[in-house]
Amino acid sequence: MRSHRAGELLLAEAASSPGTTPERARNLLEVLRLLVPFDGAWLALADPAGSGYHSVASFDLDRPIVEFLSGPLMARDIEITGTDRARPPLSPSDLPYPAQELPTWADCLIPSGINEALALGLFTSTGRHVGFLALLSGDRSPPSPVTRRRLGRLGPVLAHGIDPMRSLLSVVGMVRGAEAGVLLCRDGGCRPLPGLADDALLSPSSPALVIARERVDDGMVHSSFLGPRNSPGATGGHVRVTALSAPEDSPPALAGLALLTPGTGLRRLTPRELQVLGLLVEGCSNQEIAHALAVSPRTVAAHLEHILHKLEAPTRTLAAVRAEREGLYVPSLPHV
């Protein structure tokens, strides 16, 4: 009993350790083997887009097996058996039909000499689905009730250890004052970002979100710009949109994040001057800016004079550079 408690403490330490998600996942499996016997193990992250699982660590499994487990047949079997829901660990002996009726067992596991397993969906303490664990054995005897209870008790610890939101939320923490945000998926969709509110400016059809996604897709690690909170010409009606690339150890389905923070630190630039800056950053001439804003070139020249003074920039080129670097402009929002 004492050794098990010590092992559970080691597991908690491994789950909270620094490093990348794959490094923590590997350490978790090494410690878990001291608590729950297995011949092979597969630990996977749930795709945030809901389209399967991504292998994050394995133990004593050949590459073909790991590749099979990471494929669509395994994802389908997880759904059929209900192990993508919060429930106690599941063994093939618990199924109301032979395990051979599942493609994963018939086509992969049984031919590889694997006869038993414990499968567990991994959920955080708040009920968020994080991933999946399969402990595999060549033994034909079903896992004992004690082993099942122990693994079930350790599920939230394992979930915490591989939770991809940890890396993502650490990135979010670097952006002060974030009030809303979404995850940008590589398939073009977006998902809620736990802990932050939703906002219409970050809805899938939002032009501001289109720009944020384009910047992430272009490989920009960090960029920001201003979006209209109410109407484009409303005083103080802007919010800062920050686009961030996802950390390297994020699930492959995630491309980045888009966050909203208050539109402060605008150097006393007016809403119209912010629009002019946006067109300047995009390389427009005075004549093109005048045409886009339906004003005279003389009016544009006056705005630029004020902009140069407020940004302490001697040239329009330097003004554009500073505006880009500080996110002090409103880009031309695309029509979607």
Coordinates of C-alpha atoms in Angstrom, one line a residue:
M1 CA 0.0 0.0 0.0
R2 CA 2.8 2.4 0.9
S3 CA 4.6 1.7 -2.3
H4 CA 1.5 2.4 -4.3
R5 CA 1.0 5.7 -2.5
A6 CA 4.6 6.6 -3.3
G7 CA 4.1 5.6 -6.9
E8 CA 1.0 7.8 -7.1
L9 CA 3.0 10.8 -5.8
L10 CA 5.7 10.1 -8.4
L11 CA 3.0 10.1 -11.1
A12 CA 1.6 13.4 -9.9
E13 CA 5.1 14.9 -10.0
A14 CA 5.6 13.6 -13.5
A15 CA 2.3 15.1 -14.6
S16 CA 3.3 18.5 -13.2
S17 CA 6.8 18.4 -14.5
P18 CA 8.1 20.9 -17.1
G19 CA 9.1 19.9 -20.6
T20 CA 7.1 19.0 -23.7
T21 CA 3.9 17.0 -23.7
P22 CA 5.6 13.9 -25.3
E23 CA 8.3 14.0 -22.6
R24 CA 5.8 14.1 -19.8
A25 CA 3.7 11.4 -21.5
R26 CA 6.7 9.1 -21.7
N27 CA 7.5 9.7 -18.0
L28 CA 3.9 9.1 -17.1
L29 CA 3.9 5.7 -18.7
E30 CA 7.2 4.7 -17.0
V31 CA 5.8 5.6 -13.6
L32 CA 2.4 4.1 -14.3
R33 CA 4.0 0.7 -15.0
L34 CA 5.0 0.6 -11.3
L35 CA 1.3 0.9 -10.3
V36 CA -0.6 -0.9 -13.0
P37 CA 1.0 -3.9 -14.8
F38 CA 1.0 -3.9 -18.6
D39 CA 3.0 -5.3 -21.5
G40 CA 2.4 -2.4 -23.8
A41 CA 0.8 1.0 -23.6
W42 CA -0.6 3.7 -25.9
L43 CA -1.3 7.3 -24.7
A44 CA -3.0 9.6 -27.1
L45 CA -4.4 13.1 -27.3
A46 CA -8.0 13.7 -28.5
D47 CA -8.1 15.8 -31.7
P48 CA -9.7 19.1 -30.7
A49 CA -11.6 19.0 -33.9
G50 CA -13.2 15.7 -32.9
S51 CA -11.7 13.6 -35.7
G52 CA -9.6 11.0 -33.9
Y53 CA -6.6 10.7 -31.7
H54 CA -3.0 11.7 -32.0
S55 CA -0.3 9.4 -30.5
V56 CA 1.7 11.2 -27.9
A57 CA 3.6 8.3 -26.3
S58 CA 3.8 4.5 -26.4
F59 CA 5.6 1.8 -24.5
D60 CA 6.9 -1.5 -25.9
L61 CA 4.7 -1.4 -29.0
D62 CA 6.0 -1.8 -32.6
R63 CA 5.5 1.2 -34.9
P64 CA 2.9 -0.6 -37.1
I65 CA 0.7 -1.1 -34.0
V66 CA 1.1 2.5 -32.9
E67 CA 0.2 3.7 -36.4
F68 CA -2.8 1.4 -36.5
L69 CA -4.0 2.7 -33.0
S70 CA -3.7 6.2 -34.3
G71 CA -5.9 5.6 -37.3
P72 CA -9.6 5.9 -37.9
L73 CA -10.5 2.3 -37.0
M74 CA -9.3 2.7 -33.5
A75 CA -11.1 6.1 -33.2
R76 CA -14.3 4.3 -34.4
D77 CA -13.8 1.5 -31.9
I78 CA -13.3 4.0 -29.0
E79 CA -16.6 5.6 -30.0
I80 CA -18.5 2.3 -30.3
T81 CA -17.3 1.0 -26.9
G82 CA -18.0 4.3 -25.2
T83 CA -14.5 4.8 -23.9
D84 CA -14.5 8.4 -25.2
R85 CA -16.9 9.1 -22.2
A86 CA -16.1 9.5 -18.6
R87 CA -16.5 6.0 -17.2
P88 CA -14.4 3.4 -15.3
P89 CA -11.7 1.6 -17.3
L90 CA -13.0 -0.9 -19.8
S91 CA -11.7 -4.3 -20.6
P92 CA -12.6 -6.5 -23.6
S93 CA -14.2 -8.9 -21.1
D94 CA -16.7 -6.2 -20.3
L95 CA -18.1 -6.1 -23.8
P96 CA -21.4 -7.8 -24.6
Y97 CA -19.8 -9.3 -27.7
P98 CA -16.4 -10.8 -28.6
A99 CA -13.5 -8.4 -28.9
Q100 CA -12.8 -10.0 -32.3
E101 CA -15.8 -8.2 -33.7
L102 CA -13.9 -4.9 -33.3
P103 CA -11.5 -4.2 -36.2
T104 CA -8.8 -3.0 -33.9
W105 CA -8.7 -6.3 -32.1
A106 CA -9.3 -8.5 -35.1
D107 CA -6.8 -6.8 -37.5
C108 CA -4.1 -5.6 -35.1
L109 CA -4.0 -6.5 -31.5
I110 CA -4.9 -10.2 -31.5
P111 CA -2.5 -11.0 -34.4
S112 CA 0.2 -9.2 -32.4
G113 CA -0.3 -11.5 -29.3
I114 CA -2.3 -9.0 -27.3
N115 CA -5.3 -10.7 -25.5
E116 CA -6.4 -8.3 -22.8
A117 CA -6.4 -4.5 -22.2
L118 CA -7.7 -1.7 -20.0
A119 CA -8.9 1.3 -21.9
L120 CA -9.6 4.6 -20.3
G121 CA -10.9 8.0 -21.6
L122 CA -8.9 10.8 -20.0
F123 CA -10.8 13.8 -18.6
T124 CA -9.7 16.8 -16.6
S125 CA -11.2 17.5 -13.2
T126 CA -13.6 19.9 -15.0
G127 CA -14.8 17.1 -17.3
R128 CA -13.0 18.2 -20.5
H129 CA -12.0 15.3 -22.7
V130 CA -8.2 15.3 -23.2
G131 CA -7.2 11.9 -24.5
F132 CA -7.1 8.1 -24.3
L133 CA -5.0 5.4 -22.6
A134 CA -4.8 1.8 -23.6
L135 CA -2.8 -0.6 -21.4
L136 CA -2.3 -3.9 -23.3
S137 CA -1.4 -7.4 -22.1
G138 CA -0.6 -10.7 -23.5
D139 CA -2.2 -12.4 -20.5
R140 CA -5.7 -13.8 -21.2
S141 CA -6.9 -13.1 -17.6
P142 CA -9.1 -10.0 -17.2
P143 CA -7.7 -7.2 -15.1
S144 CA -8.5 -7.4 -11.4
P145 CA -11.0 -5.0 -9.8
V146 CA -8.2 -3.5 -7.7
T147 CA -6.2 -2.7 -10.9
R148 CA -9.3 -1.2 -12.5
R149 CA -10.1 1.0 -9.5
R150 CA -6.5 2.2 -9.2
L151 CA -6.3 3.1 -12.9
G152 CA -9.6 4.9 -12.7
R153 CA -8.4 6.9 -9.8
L154 CA -5.2 7.9 -11.7
G155 CA -7.1 9.1 -14.8
P156 CA -7.3 12.8 -13.9
V157 CA -3.6 12.8 -13.1
L158 CA -2.8 11.4 -16.5
A159 CA -5.1 13.8 -18.2
H160 CA -3.4 16.7 -16.4
G161 CA 0.0 15.5 -17.6
I162 CA -0.9 15.5 -21.3
D163 CA -3.4 18.3 -21.4
P164 CA -2.5 20.4 -24.4
M165 CA -4.3 23.4 -23.0
R166 CA -1.4 23.7 -20.5
S167 CA 1.0 24.9 -23.2
L168 CA -1.7 26.9 -25.0
L169 CA -2.8 28.6 -21.8
S170 CA 0.8 29.5 -20.9
V171 CA 1.0 31.3 -24.3
V172 CA -2.3 33.0 -23.5
G173 CA -0.8 34.2 -20.2
M174 CA 1.8 36.1 -22.1
V175 CA -0.9 38.3 -23.6
R176 CA -2.0 40.6 -20.8
G177 CA -5.6 41.4 -20.4
A178 CA -7.0 38.7 -22.8
E179 CA -10.8 38.8 -22.5
A180 CA -11.8 36.4 -25.3
G181 CA -10.2 33.9 -27.6
V182 CA -10.5 30.9 -29.9
L183 CA -8.4 28.0 -31.1
L184 CA -7.6 28.1 -34.8
C185 CA -7.8 24.6 -36.3
R186 CA -5.9 23.6 -39.4
D187 CA -9.1 22.5 -41.1
G188 CA -10.3 26.1 -41.2
G189 CA -12.5 25.8 -38.2
C190 CA -12.2 27.2 -34.7
R191 CA -12.9 25.9 -31.2
P192 CA -13.6 27.6 -27.9
L193 CA -10.6 28.4 -25.7
P194 CA -11.2 27.1 -22.2
G195 CA -11.2 29.9 -19.6
L196 CA -11.9 32.7 -22.1
A197 CA -15.2 34.1 -23.3
D198 CA -16.6 33.9 -26.8
D199 CA -16.9 37.1 -28.9
A200 CA -18.6 37.9 -32.1
L201 CA -15.4 39.4 -33.5
L202 CA -13.9 35.9 -33.3
S203 CA -16.9 34.0 -34.8
P204 CA -16.1 31.7 -37.8
S205 CA -17.5 34.3 -40.2
S206 CA -15.7 37.3 -38.7
P207 CA -13.4 39.2 -41.1
A208 CA -11.0 39.9 -38.2
L209 CA -10.7 36.1 -37.6
V210 CA -9.9 35.6 -41.3
I211 CA -7.0 38.0 -41.0
A212 CA -5.7 36.3 -37.8
R213 CA -5.8 32.9 -39.5
E214 CA -4.0 34.2 -42.6
R215 CA -1.2 35.5 -40.3
V216 CA -0.9 32.2 -38.5
D217 CA -0.9 30.3 -41.8
D218 CA 1.8 32.6 -43.1
G219 CA 4.1 31.5 -40.3
M220 CA 3.9 34.6 -38.1
V221 CA 4.5 33.5 -34.5
H222 CA 3.0 36.7 -33.1
S223 CA 1.2 39.6 -34.6
S224 CA -1.6 42.0 -33.6
F225 CA -3.9 44.6 -35.1
L226 CA -7.1 46.5 -34.2
G227 CA -10.6 45.5 -35.0
P228 CA -13.8 47.6 -34.7
R229 CA -15.6 46.9 -31.5
N230 CA -18.8 48.8 -32.5
S231 CA -18.7 50.8 -35.7
P232 CA -15.4 51.6 -37.4
G233 CA -15.8 55.3 -36.8
A234 CA -16.8 55.1 -33.1
T235 CA -14.5 56.7 -30.7
G236 CA -12.8 54.1 -28.5
G237 CA -14.6 51.4 -30.5
H238 CA -11.6 49.3 -31.2
V239 CA -10.2 46.1 -29.6
R240 CA -6.8 44.5 -30.2
V241 CA -6.7 41.2 -32.0
T242 CA -3.6 39.1 -31.3
A243 CA -2.8 36.1 -33.5
L244 CA -0.4 33.5 -32.1
S245 CA 1.0 30.3 -33.6
A246 CA 0.4 27.2 -31.5
P247 CA 3.3 25.8 -29.5
E248 CA 5.3 23.0 -31.1
D249 CA 3.9 20.3 -28.7
S250 CA 0.3 21.2 -29.5
P251 CA -1.9 18.6 -31.3
P252 CA -1.4 18.7 -35.1
A253 CA -5.0 19.8 -35.6
L254 CA -4.3 23.1 -33.9
A255 CA -2.7 26.0 -35.9
G256 CA -2.9 28.8 -33.5
L257 CA -4.9 31.1 -31.3
A258 CA -6.7 34.4 -31.7
L259 CA -7.2 36.6 -28.6
L260 CA -8.9 39.8 -27.9
T261 CA -7.6 42.5 -25.5
P262 CA -8.7 46.0 -24.8
G263 CA -7.6 48.5 -27.5
T264 CA -5.4 50.6 -25.2
G265 CA -2.1 52.4 -25.9
L266 CA -3.3 53.9 -29.2
R267 CA -1.0 57.0 -28.9
R268 CA -4.0 59.3 -29.2
L269 CA -4.6 58.1 -32.8
T270 CA -8.2 58.8 -33.9
P271 CA -10.4 56.1 -35.5
R272 CA -9.8 57.6 -38.9
E273 CA -6.1 57.8 -38.4
L274 CA -6.0 54.2 -37.5
Q275 CA -7.8 53.4 -40.8
V276 CA -5.3 55.5 -42.7
L277 CA -2.4 53.6 -40.9
G278 CA -3.9 50.3 -42.0
L279 CA -3.9 51.3 -45.6
L280 CA -0.4 52.7 -45.2
V281 CA 0.8 49.4 -43.8
E282 CA -0.7 47.6 -46.7
G283 CA 1.4 49.8 -49.1
C284 CA -1.3 52.1 -50.4
S285 CA -0.4 55.5 -51.9
N286 CA -2.1 58.7 -50.8
Q287 CA -4.3 58.6 -53.8
E288 CA -5.3 55.0 -53.1
I289 CA -6.0 55.8 -49.5
A290 CA -8.1 58.8 -50.5
H291 CA -10.1 56.6 -52.9
A292 CA -10.6 53.8 -50.3
L293 CA -11.9 56.3 -47.6
A294 CA -13.8 58.5 -50.0
V295 CA -11.9 61.6 -49.0
S296 CA -9.6 64.0 -50.8
P297 CA -5.8 63.5 -51.1
R298 CA -5.3 66.7 -49.1
T299 CA -7.3 65.2 -46.2
V300 CA -5.1 62.1 -46.4
A301 CA -2.0 64.2 -46.3
A302 CA -3.3 66.0 -43.2
H303 CA -4.0 62.7 -41.4
L304 CA -0.5 61.4 -42.3
E305 CA 1.0 64.5 -40.8
H306 CA -0.8 63.9 -37.6
I307 CA 0.2 60.2 -37.7
L308 CA 3.9 60.9 -38.1
H309 CA 3.8 63.3 -35.2
K310 CA 2.0 60.9 -32.9
L311 CA 4.2 58.0 -33.8
E312 CA 7.4 60.1 -33.6
A313 CA 8.3 58.9 -37.1
P314 CA 10.1 61.1 -39.6
T315 CA 8.9 59.1 -42.6
R316 CA 5.8 57.2 -43.7
T317 CA 7.9 54.1 -44.0
L318 CA 9.0 54.2 -40.4
A319 CA 5.4 55.0 -39.3
A320 CA 4.2 51.9 -41.1
V321 CA 7.0 49.8 -39.4
R322 CA 6.1 51.1 -36.0
A323 CA 2.4 50.6 -36.6
E324 CA 3.0 47.0 -37.7
R325 CA 5.2 46.3 -34.7
E326 CA 2.8 47.7 -32.2
G327 CA -0.4 46.6 -33.8
L328 CA -1.5 50.3 -34.1
Y329 CA -3.8 50.1 -37.1
V330 CA -7.0 48.8 -38.5
P331 CA -6.4 46.5 -41.5
S332 CA -8.8 46.5 -44.5
L333 CA -11.2 43.8 -43.3
P334 CA -12.1 41.3 -46.0
H335 CA -15.7 40.7 -47.0
V336 CA -16.7 37.1 -46.1

